[in-house]
Amino acid sequence: MILAHIVWIPLPEPVGKGKITWSVLICLFRPYFLPESNEATGHRRRQILVDFYRSNRVRAAATWICVGITWLANLYSPLLLGKAGKNLSNGKYADASINVAAYGLFNIVGHMAGQAQGLIYLTVAQSAFVEISEEVFGHLHALSLDWHLQKKLGEVMR
């Protein structure tokens, strides 16, 4: 079982040498979607960790909401520009100006939601990086000395 205390489920056995399945990848990168703790900031009290755990999950969910808003705004804004063109060709200048203003608004909202997504997700990504780094560090220290000696890292080969 790799990452058992983080993932809550055992990882599936590898299919073959050098092959990795989607379920293994999802388990390995789970901290980026459902972060667990606030080790990056150095808080050690239990209640602070529990509160941050919840807020990181809220931040991860809010990131996906921002992705949806960005996608919808970027999808709908060209349609408004097309309506403005049709209204201009029909001589409805007031409707065309409203559609152009709505196009600009949806375009701005799409860009703002994309920027908000990056800001919201920043602490989630930092926390996930710390979780994965700790797991890799622990895994490397759990390997036998013989494995480390056979690896020959840093040795010059001819």
PDB file of N, CA and C in Angstrom, residues 30-91:
ATOM      1  N   ARG A  30      -4.322  12.768  -5.659  1.00  0.00           N
ATOM      2  CA  ARG A  30      -5.496  13.129  -4.886  1.00  0.00           C
ATOM      3  C   ARG A  30      -5.308  14.395  -4.053  1.00  0.00           C
ATOM      4  N   PRO A  31      -4.127  14.664  -3.490  1.00  0.00           N
ATOM      5  CA  PRO A  31      -3.988  15.891  -2.703  1.00  0.00           C
ATOM      6  C   PRO A  31      -4.233  17.169  -3.506  1.00  0.00           C
ATOM      7  N   TYR A  32      -4.076  17.117  -4.828  1.00  0.00           N
ATOM      8  CA  TYR A  32      -4.349  18.303  -5.628  1.00  0.00           C
ATOM      9  C   TYR A  32      -5.845  18.539  -5.797  1.00  0.00           C
ATOM     10  N   PHE A  33      -6.649  17.495  -5.613  1.00  0.00           N
ATOM     11  CA  PHE A  33      -8.096  17.641  -5.742  1.00  0.00           C
ATOM     12  C   PHE A  33      -8.785  17.709  -4.387  1.00  0.00           C
ATOM     13  N   LEU A  34      -8.311  16.922  -3.438  1.00  0.00           N
ATOM     14  CA  LEU A  34      -8.875  16.912  -2.085  1.00  0.00           C
ATOM     15  C   LEU A  34      -7.736  17.015  -1.075  1.00  0.00           C
ATOM     16  N   PRO A  35      -7.240  18.218  -0.827  1.00  0.00           N
ATOM     17  CA  PRO A  35      -6.111  18.382   0.089  1.00  0.00           C
ATOM     18  C   PRO A  35      -6.495  18.003   1.513  1.00  0.00           C
ATOM     19  N   GLU A  36      -5.473  17.666   2.299  1.00  0.00           N
ATOM     20  CA  GLU A  36      -5.755  17.135   3.620  1.00  0.00           C
ATOM     21  C   GLU A  36      -5.320  18.027   4.771  1.00  0.00           C
ATOM     22  N   SER A  37      -4.189  18.704   4.702  1.00  0.00           N
ATOM     23  CA  SER A  37      -3.697  19.395   5.891  1.00  0.00           C
ATOM     24  C   SER A  37      -3.038  20.709   5.540  1.00  0.00           C
ATOM     25  N   ASN A  38      -2.560  21.398   6.582  1.00  0.00           N
ATOM     26  CA  ASN A  38      -1.910  22.695   6.429  1.00  0.00           C
ATOM     27  C   ASN A  38      -0.482  22.617   6.937  1.00  0.00           C
ATOM     28  N   GLU A  39       0.266  21.663   6.463  1.00  0.00           N
ATOM     29  CA  GLU A  39       1.638  21.503   6.938  1.00  0.00           C
ATOM     30  C   GLU A  39       2.548  22.622   6.447  1.00  0.00           C
ATOM     31  N   ALA A  40       2.192  23.288   5.356  1.00  0.00           N
ATOM     32  CA  ALA A  40       3.075  24.294   4.766  1.00  0.00           C
ATOM     33  C   ALA A  40       3.196  25.532   5.641  1.00  0.00           C
ATOM     34  N   THR A  41       2.177  25.856   6.433  1.00  0.00           N
ATOM     35  CA  THR A  41       2.218  27.084   7.206  1.00  0.00           C
ATOM     36  C   THR A  41       2.794  26.892   8.600  1.00  0.00           C
ATOM     37  N   GLY A  42       2.968  25.655   9.034  1.00  0.00           N
ATOM     38  CA  GLY A  42       3.610  25.423  10.303  1.00  0.00           C
ATOM     39  C   GLY A  42       2.671  25.375  11.502  1.00  0.00           C
ATOM     40  N   HIS A  43       1.377  25.493  11.318  1.00  0.00           N
ATOM     41  CA  HIS A  43       0.441  25.390  12.436  1.00  0.00           C
ATOM     42  C   HIS A  43       0.392  23.951  12.921  1.00  0.00           C
ATOM     43  N   ARG A  44       0.423  23.777  14.240  1.00  0.00           N
ATOM     44  CA  ARG A  44       0.457  22.418  14.769  1.00  0.00           C
ATOM     45  C   ARG A  44      -0.768  22.065  15.609  1.00  0.00           C
ATOM     46  N   ARG A  45      -1.560  23.020  15.977  1.00  0.00           N
ATOM     47  CA  ARG A  45      -2.704  22.691  16.814  1.00  0.00           C
ATOM     48  C   ARG A  45      -3.770  21.971  16.005  1.00  0.00           C
ATOM     49  N   ARG A  46      -4.416  21.012  16.635  1.00  0.00           N
ATOM     50  CA  ARG A  46      -5.373  20.139  15.950  1.00  0.00           C
ATOM     51  C   ARG A  46      -6.529  20.925  15.341  1.00  0.00           C
ATOM     52  N   GLN A  47      -7.115  21.858  16.064  1.00  0.00           N
ATOM     53  CA  GLN A  47      -8.276  22.580  15.559  1.00  0.00           C
ATOM     54  C   GLN A  47      -7.922  23.419  14.335  1.00  0.00           C
ATOM     55  N   ILE A  48      -6.760  24.022  14.334  1.00  0.00           N
ATOM     56  CA  ILE A  48      -6.350  24.823  13.177  1.00  0.00           C
ATOM     57  C   ILE A  48      -6.193  23.928  11.958  1.00  0.00           C
ATOM     58  N   LEU A  49      -5.625  22.720  12.155  1.00  0.00           N
ATOM     59  CA  LEU A  49      -5.481  21.798  11.036  1.00  0.00           C
ATOM     60  C   LEU A  49      -6.832  21.359  10.487  1.00  0.00           C
ATOM     61  N   VAL A  50      -7.771  21.092  11.380  1.00  0.00           N
ATOM     62  CA  VAL A  50      -9.099  20.664  10.935  1.00  0.00           C
ATOM     63  C   VAL A  50      -9.792  21.789  10.176  1.00  0.00           C
ATOM     64  N   ASP A  51      -9.684  23.022  10.682  1.00  0.00           N
ATOM     65  CA  ASP A  51     -10.310  24.152   9.995  1.00  0.00           C
ATOM     66  C   ASP A  51      -9.685  24.381   8.629  1.00  0.00           C
ATOM     67  N   PHE A  52      -8.358  24.278   8.543  1.00  0.00           N
ATOM     68  CA  PHE A  52      -7.702  24.487   7.258  1.00  0.00           C
ATOM     69  C   PHE A  52      -8.026  23.360   6.290  1.00  0.00           C
ATOM     70  N   TYR A  53      -8.147  22.143   6.810  1.00  0.00           N
ATOM     71  CA  TYR A  53      -8.529  21.000   5.981  1.00  0.00           C
ATOM     72  C   TYR A  53      -9.857  21.280   5.301  1.00  0.00           C
ATOM     73  N   ARG A  54     -10.788  21.769   6.068  1.00  0.00           N
ATOM     74  CA  ARG A  54     -12.101  22.097   5.491  1.00  0.00           C
ATOM     75  C   ARG A  54     -11.994  23.261   4.517  1.00  0.00           C
ATOM     76  N   SER A  55     -11.248  24.283   4.853  1.00  0.00           N
ATOM     77  CA  SER A  55     -11.162  25.430   3.961  1.00  0.00           C
ATOM     78  C   SER A  55     -10.424  25.081   2.675  1.00  0.00           C
ATOM     79  N   ASN A  56      -9.437  24.193   2.734  1.00  0.00           N
ATOM     80  CA  ASN A  56      -8.764  23.774   1.518  1.00  0.00           C
ATOM     81  C   ASN A  56      -9.704  23.003   0.611  1.00  0.00           C
ATOM     82  N   ARG A  57     -10.571  22.208   1.193  1.00  0.00           N
ATOM     83  CA  ARG A  57     -11.559  21.500   0.377  1.00  0.00           C
ATOM     84  C   ARG A  57     -12.548  22.474  -0.232  1.00  0.00           C
ATOM     85  N   VAL A  58     -12.902  23.505   0.516  1.00  0.00           N
ATOM     86  CA  VAL A  58     -13.791  24.533  -0.032  1.00  0.00           C
ATOM     87  C   VAL A  58     -13.090  25.271  -1.164  1.00  0.00           C
ATOM     88  N   ARG A  59     -11.812  25.552  -0.986  1.00  0.00           N
ATOM     89  CA  ARG A  59     -11.046  26.222  -2.038  1.00  0.00           C
ATOM     90  C   ARG A  59     -10.949  25.355  -3.298  1.00  0.00           C
ATOM     91  N   ALA A  60     -10.761  24.046  -3.118  1.00  0.00           N
ATOM     92  CA  ALA A  60     -10.689  23.156  -4.279  1.00  0.00           C
ATOM     93  C   ALA A  60     -12.024  23.134  -5.020  1.00  0.00           C
ATOM     94  N   ALA A  61     -13.131  23.126  -4.267  1.00  0.00           N
ATOM     95  CA  ALA A  61     -14.451  23.162  -4.903  1.00  0.00           C
ATOM     96  C   ALA A  61     -14.687  24.509  -5.585  1.00  0.00           C
ATOM     97  N   ALA A  62     -14.272  25.593  -4.946  1.00  0.00           N
ATOM     98  CA  ALA A  62     -14.439  26.927  -5.538  1.00  0.00           C
ATOM     99  C   ALA A  62     -13.619  27.067  -6.816  1.00  0.00           C
ATOM    100  N   THR A  63     -12.497  26.365  -6.890  1.00  0.00           N
ATOM    101  CA  THR A  63     -11.695  26.383  -8.111  1.00  0.00           C
ATOM    102  C   THR A  63     -12.487  25.812  -9.274  1.00  0.00           C
ATOM    103  N   TRP A  64     -13.191  24.708  -9.029  1.00  0.00           N
ATOM    104  CA  TRP A  64     -13.986  24.104 -10.106  1.00  0.00           C
ATOM    105  C   TRP A  64     -15.180  24.972 -10.472  1.00  0.00           C
ATOM    106  N   ILE A  65     -15.717  25.704  -9.508  1.00  0.00           N
ATOM    107  CA  ILE A  65     -16.790  26.656  -9.821  1.00  0.00           C
ATOM    108  C   ILE A  65     -16.259  27.757 -10.726  1.00  0.00           C
ATOM    109  N   CYS A  66     -15.066  28.247 -10.426  1.00  0.00           N
ATOM    110  CA  CYS A  66     -14.445  29.271 -11.287  1.00  0.00           C
ATOM    111  C   CYS A  66     -14.169  28.735 -12.688  1.00  0.00           C
ATOM    112  N   VAL A  67     -13.772  27.474 -12.772  1.00  0.00           N
ATOM    113  CA  VAL A  67     -13.549  26.870 -14.080  1.00  0.00           C
ATOM    114  C   VAL A  67     -14.851  26.848 -14.875  1.00  0.00           C
ATOM    115  N   GLY A  68     -15.942  26.487 -14.220  1.00  0.00           N
ATOM    116  CA  GLY A  68     -17.246  26.459 -14.889  1.00  0.00           C
ATOM    117  C   GLY A  68     -17.694  27.840 -15.340  1.00  0.00           C
ATOM    118  N   ILE A  69     -17.495  28.840 -14.486  1.00  0.00           N
ATOM    119  CA  ILE A  69     -17.877  30.210 -14.845  1.00  0.00           C
ATOM    120  C   ILE A  69     -17.046  30.694 -16.033  1.00  0.00           C
ATOM    121  N   THR A  70     -15.757  30.403 -16.006  1.00  0.00           N
ATOM    122  CA  THR A  70     -14.884  30.791 -17.114  1.00  0.00           C
ATOM    123  C   THR A  70     -15.329  30.124 -18.409  1.00  0.00           C
ATOM    124  N   TRP A  71     -15.623  28.843 -18.331  1.00  0.00           N
ATOM    125  CA  TRP A  71     -16.037  28.096 -19.514  1.00  0.00           C
ATOM    126  C   TRP A  71     -17.346  28.649 -20.075  1.00  0.00           C
ATOM    127  N   LEU A  72     -18.322  28.889 -19.208  1.00  0.00           N
ATOM    128  CA  LEU A  72     -19.615  29.419 -19.672  1.00  0.00           C
ATOM    129  C   LEU A  72     -19.481  30.820 -20.261  1.00  0.00           C
ATOM    130  N   ALA A  73     -18.709  31.668 -19.614  1.00  0.00           N
ATOM    131  CA  ALA A  73     -18.553  33.038 -20.113  1.00  0.00           C
ATOM    132  C   ALA A  73     -17.827  33.051 -21.453  1.00  0.00           C
ATOM    133  N   ASN A  74     -16.806  32.234 -21.590  1.00  0.00           N
ATOM    134  CA  ASN A  74     -16.082  32.172 -22.852  1.00  0.00           C
ATOM    135  C   ASN A  74     -16.894  31.507 -23.954  1.00  0.00           C
ATOM    136  N   LEU A  75     -17.834  30.665 -23.585  1.00  0.00           N
ATOM    137  CA  LEU A  75     -18.702  30.034 -24.569  1.00  0.00           C
ATOM    138  C   LEU A  75     -19.807  30.978 -25.033  1.00  0.00           C
ATOM    139  N   TYR A  76     -20.367  31.759 -24.128  1.00  0.00           N
ATOM    140  CA  TYR A  76     -21.522  32.595 -24.449  1.00  0.00           C
ATOM    141  C   TYR A  76     -21.147  33.947 -25.041  1.00  0.00           C
ATOM    142  N   SER A  77     -19.979  34.473 -24.723  1.00  0.00           N
ATOM    143  CA  SER A  77     -19.626  35.809 -25.201  1.00  0.00           C
ATOM    144  C   SER A  77     -19.554  35.919 -26.728  1.00  0.00           C
ATOM    145  N   PRO A  78     -19.029  34.956 -27.480  1.00  0.00           N
ATOM    146  CA  PRO A  78     -19.064  35.092 -28.943  1.00  0.00           C
ATOM    147  C   PRO A  78     -20.477  35.069 -29.516  1.00  0.00           C
ATOM    148  N   LEU A  79     -21.374  34.354 -28.846  1.00  0.00           N
ATOM    149  CA  LEU A  79     -22.766  34.342 -29.304  1.00  0.00           C
ATOM    150  C   LEU A  79     -23.381  35.737 -29.201  1.00  0.00           C
ATOM    151  N   LEU A  80     -23.029  36.464 -28.156  1.00  0.00           N
ATOM    152  CA  LEU A  80     -23.520  37.832 -28.012  1.00  0.00           C
ATOM    153  C   LEU A  80     -22.967  38.746 -29.095  1.00  0.00           C
ATOM    154  N   LEU A  81     -21.739  38.531 -29.465  1.00  0.00           N
ATOM    155  CA  LEU A  81     -21.147  39.326 -30.540  1.00  0.00           C
ATOM    156  C   LEU A  81     -21.834  39.024 -31.872  1.00  0.00           C
ATOM    157  N   GLY A  82     -22.187  37.754 -32.089  1.00  0.00           N
ATOM    158  CA  GLY A  82     -22.937  37.396 -33.294  1.00  0.00           C
ATOM    159  C   GLY A  82     -24.309  38.040 -33.323  1.00  0.00           C
ATOM    160  N   LYS A  83     -24.977  38.083 -32.164  1.00  0.00           N
ATOM    161  CA  LYS A  83     -26.285  38.747 -32.084  1.00  0.00           C
ATOM    162  C   LYS A  83     -26.145  40.240 -32.367  1.00  0.00           C
ATOM    163  N   ALA A  84     -25.052  40.814 -31.888  1.00  0.00           N
ATOM    164  CA  ALA A  84     -24.826  42.245 -32.143  1.00  0.00           C
ATOM    165  C   ALA A  84     -24.649  42.495 -33.634  1.00  0.00           C
ATOM    166  N   GLY A  85     -23.947  41.608 -34.316  1.00  0.00           N
ATOM    167  CA  GLY A  85     -23.778  41.753 -35.764  1.00  0.00           C
ATOM    168  C   GLY A  85     -25.098  41.640 -36.504  1.00  0.00           C
ATOM    169  N   LYS A  86     -25.941  40.683 -36.084  1.00  0.00           N
ATOM    170  CA  LYS A  86     -27.259  40.549 -36.711  1.00  0.00           C
ATOM    171  C   LYS A  86     -28.117  41.782 -36.465  1.00  0.00           C
ATOM    172  N   ASN A  87     -28.067  42.299 -35.252  1.00  0.00           N
ATOM    173  CA  ASN A  87     -28.854  43.498 -34.931  1.00  0.00           C
ATOM    174  C   ASN A  87     -28.362  44.704 -35.718  1.00  0.00           C
ATOM    175  N   LEU A  88     -27.061  44.806 -35.929  1.00  0.00           N
ATOM    176  CA  LEU A  88     -26.530  45.912 -36.737  1.00  0.00           C
ATOM    177  C   LEU A  88     -27.005  45.813 -38.185  1.00  0.00           C
ATOM    178  N   SER A  89     -27.014  44.600 -38.725  1.00  0.00           N
ATOM    179  CA  SER A  89     -27.453  44.438 -40.113  1.00  0.00           C
ATOM    180  C   SER A  89     -28.953  44.672 -40.265  1.00  0.00           C
ATOM    181  N   ASN A  90     -29.710  44.485 -39.190  1.00  0.00           N
ATOM    182  CA  ASN A  90     -31.160  44.733 -39.230  1.00  0.00           C
ATOM    183  C   ASN A  90     -31.515  46.168 -38.856  1.00  0.00           C
ATOM    184  N   GLY A  91     -30.519  46.970 -38.487  1.00  0.00           N
ATOM    185  CA  GLY A  91     -30.764  48.365 -38.147  1.00  0.00           C
ATOM    186  C   GLY A  91     -31.200  48.592 -36.707  1.00  0.00           C
TER     187      GLY A  91
END
